[in-house]
Amino acid sequence: MKYELIWRSSKNNVIYSSYAKNKKDLKERLEYLVNVKGLKLNDEDRLDNIQVSKRIAKIGWLILTSKEVIKEMS
């Protein structure tokens, strides 16, 4: 399973992305971004919000809601 994390910085208005290869990696990356970088897990496309997408085989990427992300990590 592969996940993509995307967020836009309020400091410089730049869009950043990161990939997680599995659920454990996703959890570690989200914890770092929330606890160290001060970002929020949120569905909205706003500054400092993390949007998570899940790779669906041969179809593309599915954007997950905050509840779906939390469910994926548990």
mmCIF file of N, CA and C in Angstrom:
data_model
loop_
_atom_site.group_PDB
_atom_site.id
_atom_site.type_symbol
_atom_site.label_atom_id
_atom_site.label_comp_id
_atom_site.label_asym_id
_atom_site.label_seq_id
_atom_site.Cartn_x
_atom_site.Cartn_y
_atom_site.Cartn_z
ATOM 1 N N MET A 1 0.854 -1.174 0.000
ATOM 2 C CA MET A 1 0.000 0.000 0.000
ATOM 3 C C MET A 1 0.894 1.229 0.000
ATOM 4 N N LYS A 2 0.504 2.230 -0.728
ATOM 5 C CA LYS A 2 1.286 3.458 -0.780
ATOM 6 C C LYS A 2 0.378 4.648 -0.508
ATOM 7 N N TYR A 3 0.903 5.609 0.250
ATOM 8 C CA TYR A 3 0.157 6.807 0.613
ATOM 9 C C TYR A 3 0.948 8.040 0.199
ATOM 10 N N GLU A 4 0.220 9.101 -0.147
ATOM 11 C CA GLU A 4 0.848 10.378 -0.453
ATOM 12 C C GLU A 4 0.305 11.421 0.514
ATOM 13 N N LEU A 5 1.199 12.195 1.101
ATOM 14 C CA LEU A 5 0.828 13.280 2.006
ATOM 15 C C LEU A 5 1.177 14.589 1.316
ATOM 16 N N ILE A 6 0.230 15.510 1.269
ATOM 17 C CA ILE A 6 0.438 16.805 0.626
ATOM 18 C C ILE A 6 0.025 17.894 1.609
ATOM 19 N N TRP A 7 0.822 18.964 1.679
ATOM 20 C CA TRP A 7 0.455 20.106 2.510
ATOM 21 C C TRP A 7 1.045 21.372 1.912
ATOM 22 N N ARG A 8 0.436 22.491 2.247
ATOM 23 C CA ARG A 8 0.881 23.802 1.769
ATOM 24 C C ARG A 8 1.296 24.633 2.972
ATOM 25 N N SER A 9 2.498 25.148 2.930
ATOM 26 C CA SER A 9 3.061 25.900 4.053
ATOM 27 C C SER A 9 2.514 27.318 4.108
ATOM 28 N N SER A 10 2.189 27.761 5.314
ATOM 29 C CA SER A 10 1.732 29.145 5.480
ATOM 30 C C SER A 10 2.913 30.118 5.477
ATOM 31 N N LYS A 11 4.114 29.614 5.703
ATOM 32 C CA LYS A 11 5.296 30.477 5.743
ATOM 33 C C LYS A 11 5.693 30.979 4.361
ATOM 34 N N ASN A 12 5.666 30.086 3.373
ATOM 35 C CA ASN A 12 6.115 30.471 2.036
ATOM 36 C C ASN A 12 5.138 30.089 0.928
ATOM 37 N N ASN A 13 3.979 29.567 1.301
ATOM 38 C CA ASN A 13 2.922 29.202 0.358
ATOM 39 C C ASN A 13 3.391 28.183 -0.690
ATOM 40 N N VAL A 14 4.308 27.305 -0.294
ATOM 41 C CA VAL A 14 4.830 26.262 -1.172
ATOM 42 C C VAL A 14 4.111 24.957 -0.851
ATOM 43 N N ILE A 15 3.830 24.171 -1.886
ATOM 44 C CA ILE A 15 3.193 22.866 -1.702
ATOM 45 C C ILE A 15 4.287 21.806 -1.560
ATOM 46 N N TYR A 16 4.172 21.004 -0.511
ATOM 47 C CA TYR A 16 5.122 19.927 -0.250
ATOM 48 C C TYR A 16 4.394 18.591 -0.338
ATOM 49 N N SER A 17 5.144 17.528 -0.632
ATOM 50 C CA SER A 17 4.549 16.195 -0.630
ATOM 51 C C SER A 17 5.555 15.191 -0.093
ATOM 52 N N SER A 18 5.022 14.106 0.410
ATOM 53 C CA SER A 18 5.831 13.030 0.956
ATOM 54 C C SER A 18 5.068 11.730 0.717
ATOM 55 N N TYR A 19 5.797 10.641 0.602
ATOM 56 C CA TYR A 19 5.166 9.347 0.377
ATOM 57 C C TYR A 19 5.444 8.411 1.539
ATOM 58 N N ALA A 20 4.462 7.594 1.867
ATOM 59 C CA ALA A 20 4.607 6.553 2.883
ATOM 60 C C ALA A 20 4.332 5.216 2.210
ATOM 61 N N LYS A 21 5.182 4.230 2.503
ATOM 62 C CA LYS A 21 5.043 2.950 1.809
ATOM 63 C C LYS A 21 4.090 1.970 2.480
ATOM 64 N N ASN A 22 3.785 2.209 3.769
ATOM 65 C CA ASN A 22 2.856 1.327 4.479
ATOM 66 C C ASN A 22 2.207 2.088 5.636
ATOM 67 N N LYS A 23 1.350 1.407 6.393
ATOM 68 C CA LYS A 23 0.603 2.064 7.477
ATOM 69 C C LYS A 23 1.523 2.559 8.586
ATOM 70 N N LYS A 24 2.548 1.789 8.906
ATOM 71 C CA LYS A 24 3.489 2.199 9.955
ATOM 72 C C LYS A 24 4.228 3.468 9.535
ATOM 73 N N ASP A 25 4.680 3.496 8.303
ATOM 74 C CA ASP A 25 5.377 4.668 7.768
ATOM 75 C C ASP A 25 4.444 5.879 7.736
ATOM 76 N N LEU A 26 3.194 5.663 7.359
ATOM 77 C CA LEU A 26 2.197 6.736 7.339
ATOM 78 C C LEU A 26 2.029 7.328 8.739
ATOM 79 N N LYS A 27 1.892 6.462 9.731
ATOM 80 C CA LYS A 27 1.710 6.927 11.106
ATOM 81 C C LYS A 27 2.915 7.741 11.577
ATOM 82 N N GLU A 28 4.120 7.253 11.290
ATOM 83 C CA GLU A 28 5.338 7.963 11.699
ATOM 84 C C GLU A 28 5.438 9.335 11.034
ATOM 85 N N ARG A 29 5.142 9.399 9.749
ATOM 86 C CA ARG A 29 5.229 10.672 9.027
ATOM 87 C C ARG A 29 4.178 11.667 9.524
ATOM 88 N N LEU A 30 2.956 11.180 9.758
ATOM 89 C CA LEU A 30 1.905 12.064 10.265
ATOM 90 C C LEU A 30 2.239 12.581 11.662
ATOM 91 N N GLU A 31 2.739 11.702 12.519
ATOM 92 C CA GLU A 31 3.121 12.134 13.867
ATOM 93 C C GLU A 31 4.200 13.206 13.802
ATOM 94 N N TYR A 32 5.179 13.042 12.930
ATOM 95 C CA TYR A 32 6.241 14.041 12.779
ATOM 96 C C TYR A 32 5.673 15.373 12.286
ATOM 97 N N LEU A 33 4.847 15.322 11.253
ATOM 98 C CA LEU A 33 4.304 16.556 10.681
ATOM 99 C C LEU A 33 3.392 17.288 11.664
ATOM 100 N N VAL A 34 2.627 16.544 12.443
ATOM 101 C CA VAL A 34 1.710 17.169 13.401
ATOM 102 C C VAL A 34 2.465 17.668 14.636
ATOM 103 N N ASN A 35 3.298 16.814 15.215
ATOM 104 C CA ASN A 35 3.960 17.161 16.479
ATOM 105 C C ASN A 35 5.160 18.092 16.313
ATOM 106 N N VAL A 36 5.954 17.912 15.270
ATOM 107 C CA VAL A 36 7.168 18.710 15.093
ATOM 108 C C VAL A 36 6.922 19.931 14.217
ATOM 109 N N LYS A 37 6.235 19.738 13.105
ATOM 110 C CA LYS A 37 6.017 20.832 12.160
ATOM 111 C C LYS A 37 4.778 21.662 12.468
ATOM 112 N N GLY A 38 3.893 21.158 13.332
ATOM 113 C CA GLY A 38 2.708 21.916 13.727
ATOM 114 C C GLY A 38 1.591 21.929 12.697
ATOM 115 N N LEU A 39 1.572 20.948 11.796
ATOM 116 C CA LEU A 39 0.511 20.865 10.793
ATOM 117 C C LEU A 39 -0.704 20.165 11.381
ATOM 118 N N LYS A 40 -1.839 20.242 10.675
ATOM 119 C CA LYS A 40 -3.076 19.608 11.122
ATOM 120 C C LYS A 40 -3.543 18.604 10.073
ATOM 121 N N LEU A 41 -4.106 17.508 10.533
ATOM 122 C CA LEU A 41 -4.728 16.545 9.635
ATOM 123 C C LEU A 41 -6.128 17.048 9.350
ATOM 124 N N ASN A 42 -6.383 17.452 8.113
ATOM 125 C CA ASN A 42 -7.649 18.078 7.777
ATOM 126 C C ASN A 42 -7.981 17.777 6.323
ATOM 127 N N ASP A 43 -9.267 17.678 6.027
ATOM 128 C CA ASP A 43 -9.713 17.384 4.667
ATOM 129 C C ASP A 43 -9.655 18.606 3.755
ATOM 130 N N GLU A 44 -9.619 19.782 4.341
ATOM 131 C CA GLU A 44 -9.727 21.003 3.548
ATOM 132 C C GLU A 44 -8.387 21.389 2.931
ATOM 133 N N ASP A 45 -8.455 21.987 1.753
ATOM 134 C CA ASP A 45 -7.257 22.455 1.061
ATOM 135 C C ASP A 45 -6.926 23.856 1.563
ATOM 136 N N ARG A 46 -6.303 23.919 2.718
ATOM 137 C CA ARG A 46 -5.930 25.200 3.321
ATOM 138 C C ARG A 46 -4.485 25.132 3.774
ATOM 139 N N LEU A 47 -3.963 26.264 4.189
ATOM 140 C CA LEU A 47 -2.581 26.311 4.651
ATOM 141 C C LEU A 47 -2.379 25.437 5.880
ATOM 142 N N ASP A 48 -1.255 24.766 5.921
ATOM 143 C CA ASP A 48 -0.826 23.933 7.052
ATOM 144 C C ASP A 48 -1.754 22.757 7.350
ATOM 145 N N ASN A 49 -2.545 22.330 6.399
ATOM 146 C CA ASN A 49 -3.371 21.137 6.541
ATOM 147 C C ASN A 49 -2.777 20.012 5.700
ATOM 148 N N ILE A 50 -2.777 18.813 6.254
ATOM 149 C CA ILE A 50 -2.238 17.658 5.550
ATOM 150 C C ILE A 50 -3.381 16.924 4.860
ATOM 151 N N GLN A 51 -3.217 16.670 3.581
ATOM 152 C CA GLN A 51 -4.179 15.884 2.818
ATOM 153 C C GLN A 51 -3.510 14.549 2.495
ATOM 154 N N VAL A 52 -4.197 13.438 2.783
ATOM 155 C CA VAL A 52 -3.629 12.111 2.568
ATOM 156 C C VAL A 52 -4.404 11.401 1.467
ATOM 157 N N SER A 53 -3.659 10.814 0.521
ATOM 158 C CA SER A 53 -4.249 10.031 -0.561
ATOM 159 C C SER A 53 -3.707 8.612 -0.490
ATOM 160 N N LYS A 54 -4.536 7.670 -0.921
ATOM 161 C CA LYS A 54 -4.169 6.256 -0.915
ATOM 162 C C LYS A 54 -4.102 5.771 -2.358
ATOM 163 N N ARG A 55 -3.055 5.037 -2.693
ATOM 164 C CA ARG A 55 -2.881 4.510 -4.044
ATOM 165 C C ARG A 55 -3.830 3.333 -4.251
ATOM 166 N N ILE A 56 -4.638 3.421 -5.301
ATOM 167 C CA ILE A 56 -5.550 2.343 -5.680
ATOM 168 C C ILE A 56 -5.001 1.728 -6.968
ATOM 169 N N ALA A 57 -4.767 0.432 -6.946
ATOM 170 C CA ALA A 57 -4.109 -0.253 -8.060
ATOM 171 C C ALA A 57 -4.752 0.062 -9.409
ATOM 172 N N LYS A 58 -3.941 0.524 -10.329
ATOM 173 C CA LYS A 58 -4.297 0.791 -11.728
ATOM 174 C C LYS A 58 -5.388 1.840 -11.915
ATOM 175 N N ILE A 59 -5.842 2.458 -10.838
ATOM 176 C CA ILE A 59 -6.891 3.471 -10.954
ATOM 177 C C ILE A 59 -6.317 4.850 -10.707
ATOM 178 N N GLY A 60 -5.541 4.996 -9.652
ATOM 179 C CA GLY A 60 -4.965 6.288 -9.314
ATOM 180 C C GLY A 60 -4.943 6.494 -7.817
ATOM 181 N N TRP A 61 -5.191 7.715 -7.404
ATOM 182 C CA TRP A 61 -5.134 8.090 -5.997
ATOM 183 C C TRP A 61 -6.522 8.430 -5.472
ATOM 184 N N LEU A 62 -6.829 7.974 -4.264
ATOM 185 C CA LEU A 62 -8.092 8.250 -3.594
ATOM 186 C C LEU A 62 -7.801 9.138 -2.390
ATOM 187 N N ILE A 63 -8.387 10.333 -2.355
ATOM 188 C CA ILE A 63 -8.188 11.243 -1.232
ATOM 189 C C ILE A 63 -8.991 10.732 -0.041
ATOM 190 N N LEU A 64 -8.326 10.596 1.096
ATOM 191 C CA LEU A 64 -8.967 10.082 2.303
ATOM 192 C C LEU A 64 -9.428 11.222 3.207
ATOM 193 N N THR A 65 -10.537 11.009 3.897
ATOM 194 C CA THR A 65 -10.980 11.969 4.910
ATOM 195 C C THR A 65 -10.143 11.751 6.166
ATOM 196 N N SER A 66 -10.232 12.670 7.096
ATOM 197 C CA SER A 66 -9.485 12.540 8.358
ATOM 198 C C SER A 66 -9.860 11.249 9.087
ATOM 199 N N LYS A 67 -11.144 10.923 9.094
ATOM 200 C CA LYS A 67 -11.609 9.705 9.765
ATOM 201 C C LYS A 67 -11.040 8.461 9.093
ATOM 202 N N GLU A 68 -10.982 8.465 7.760
ATOM 203 C CA GLU A 68 -10.429 7.320 7.032
ATOM 204 C C GLU A 68 -8.935 7.158 7.306
ATOM 205 N N VAL A 69 -8.232 8.271 7.429
ATOM 206 C CA VAL A 69 -6.798 8.215 7.724
ATOM 207 C C VAL A 69 -6.570 7.613 9.102
ATOM 208 N N ILE A 70 -7.324 8.059 10.080
ATOM 209 C CA ILE A 70 -7.192 7.528 11.442
ATOM 210 C C ILE A 70 -7.520 6.040 11.461
ATOM 211 N N LYS A 71 -8.529 5.634 10.702
ATOM 212 C CA LYS A 71 -8.896 4.220 10.609
ATOM 213 C C LYS A 71 -7.774 3.417 9.952
ATOM 214 N N GLU A 72 -7.142 3.965 8.916
ATOM 215 C CA GLU A 72 -6.037 3.288 8.235
ATOM 216 C C GLU A 72 -4.863 3.049 9.184
ATOM 217 N N MET A 73 -4.621 3.985 10.076
ATOM 218 C CA MET A 73 -3.475 3.888 10.978
ATOM 219 C C MET A 73 -3.715 2.931 12.139
ATOM 220 N N SER A 74 -4.961 2.613 12.428
ATOM 221 C CA SER A 74 -5.235 1.737 13.579
ATOM 222 C C SER A 74 -5.259 0.279 13.191
#
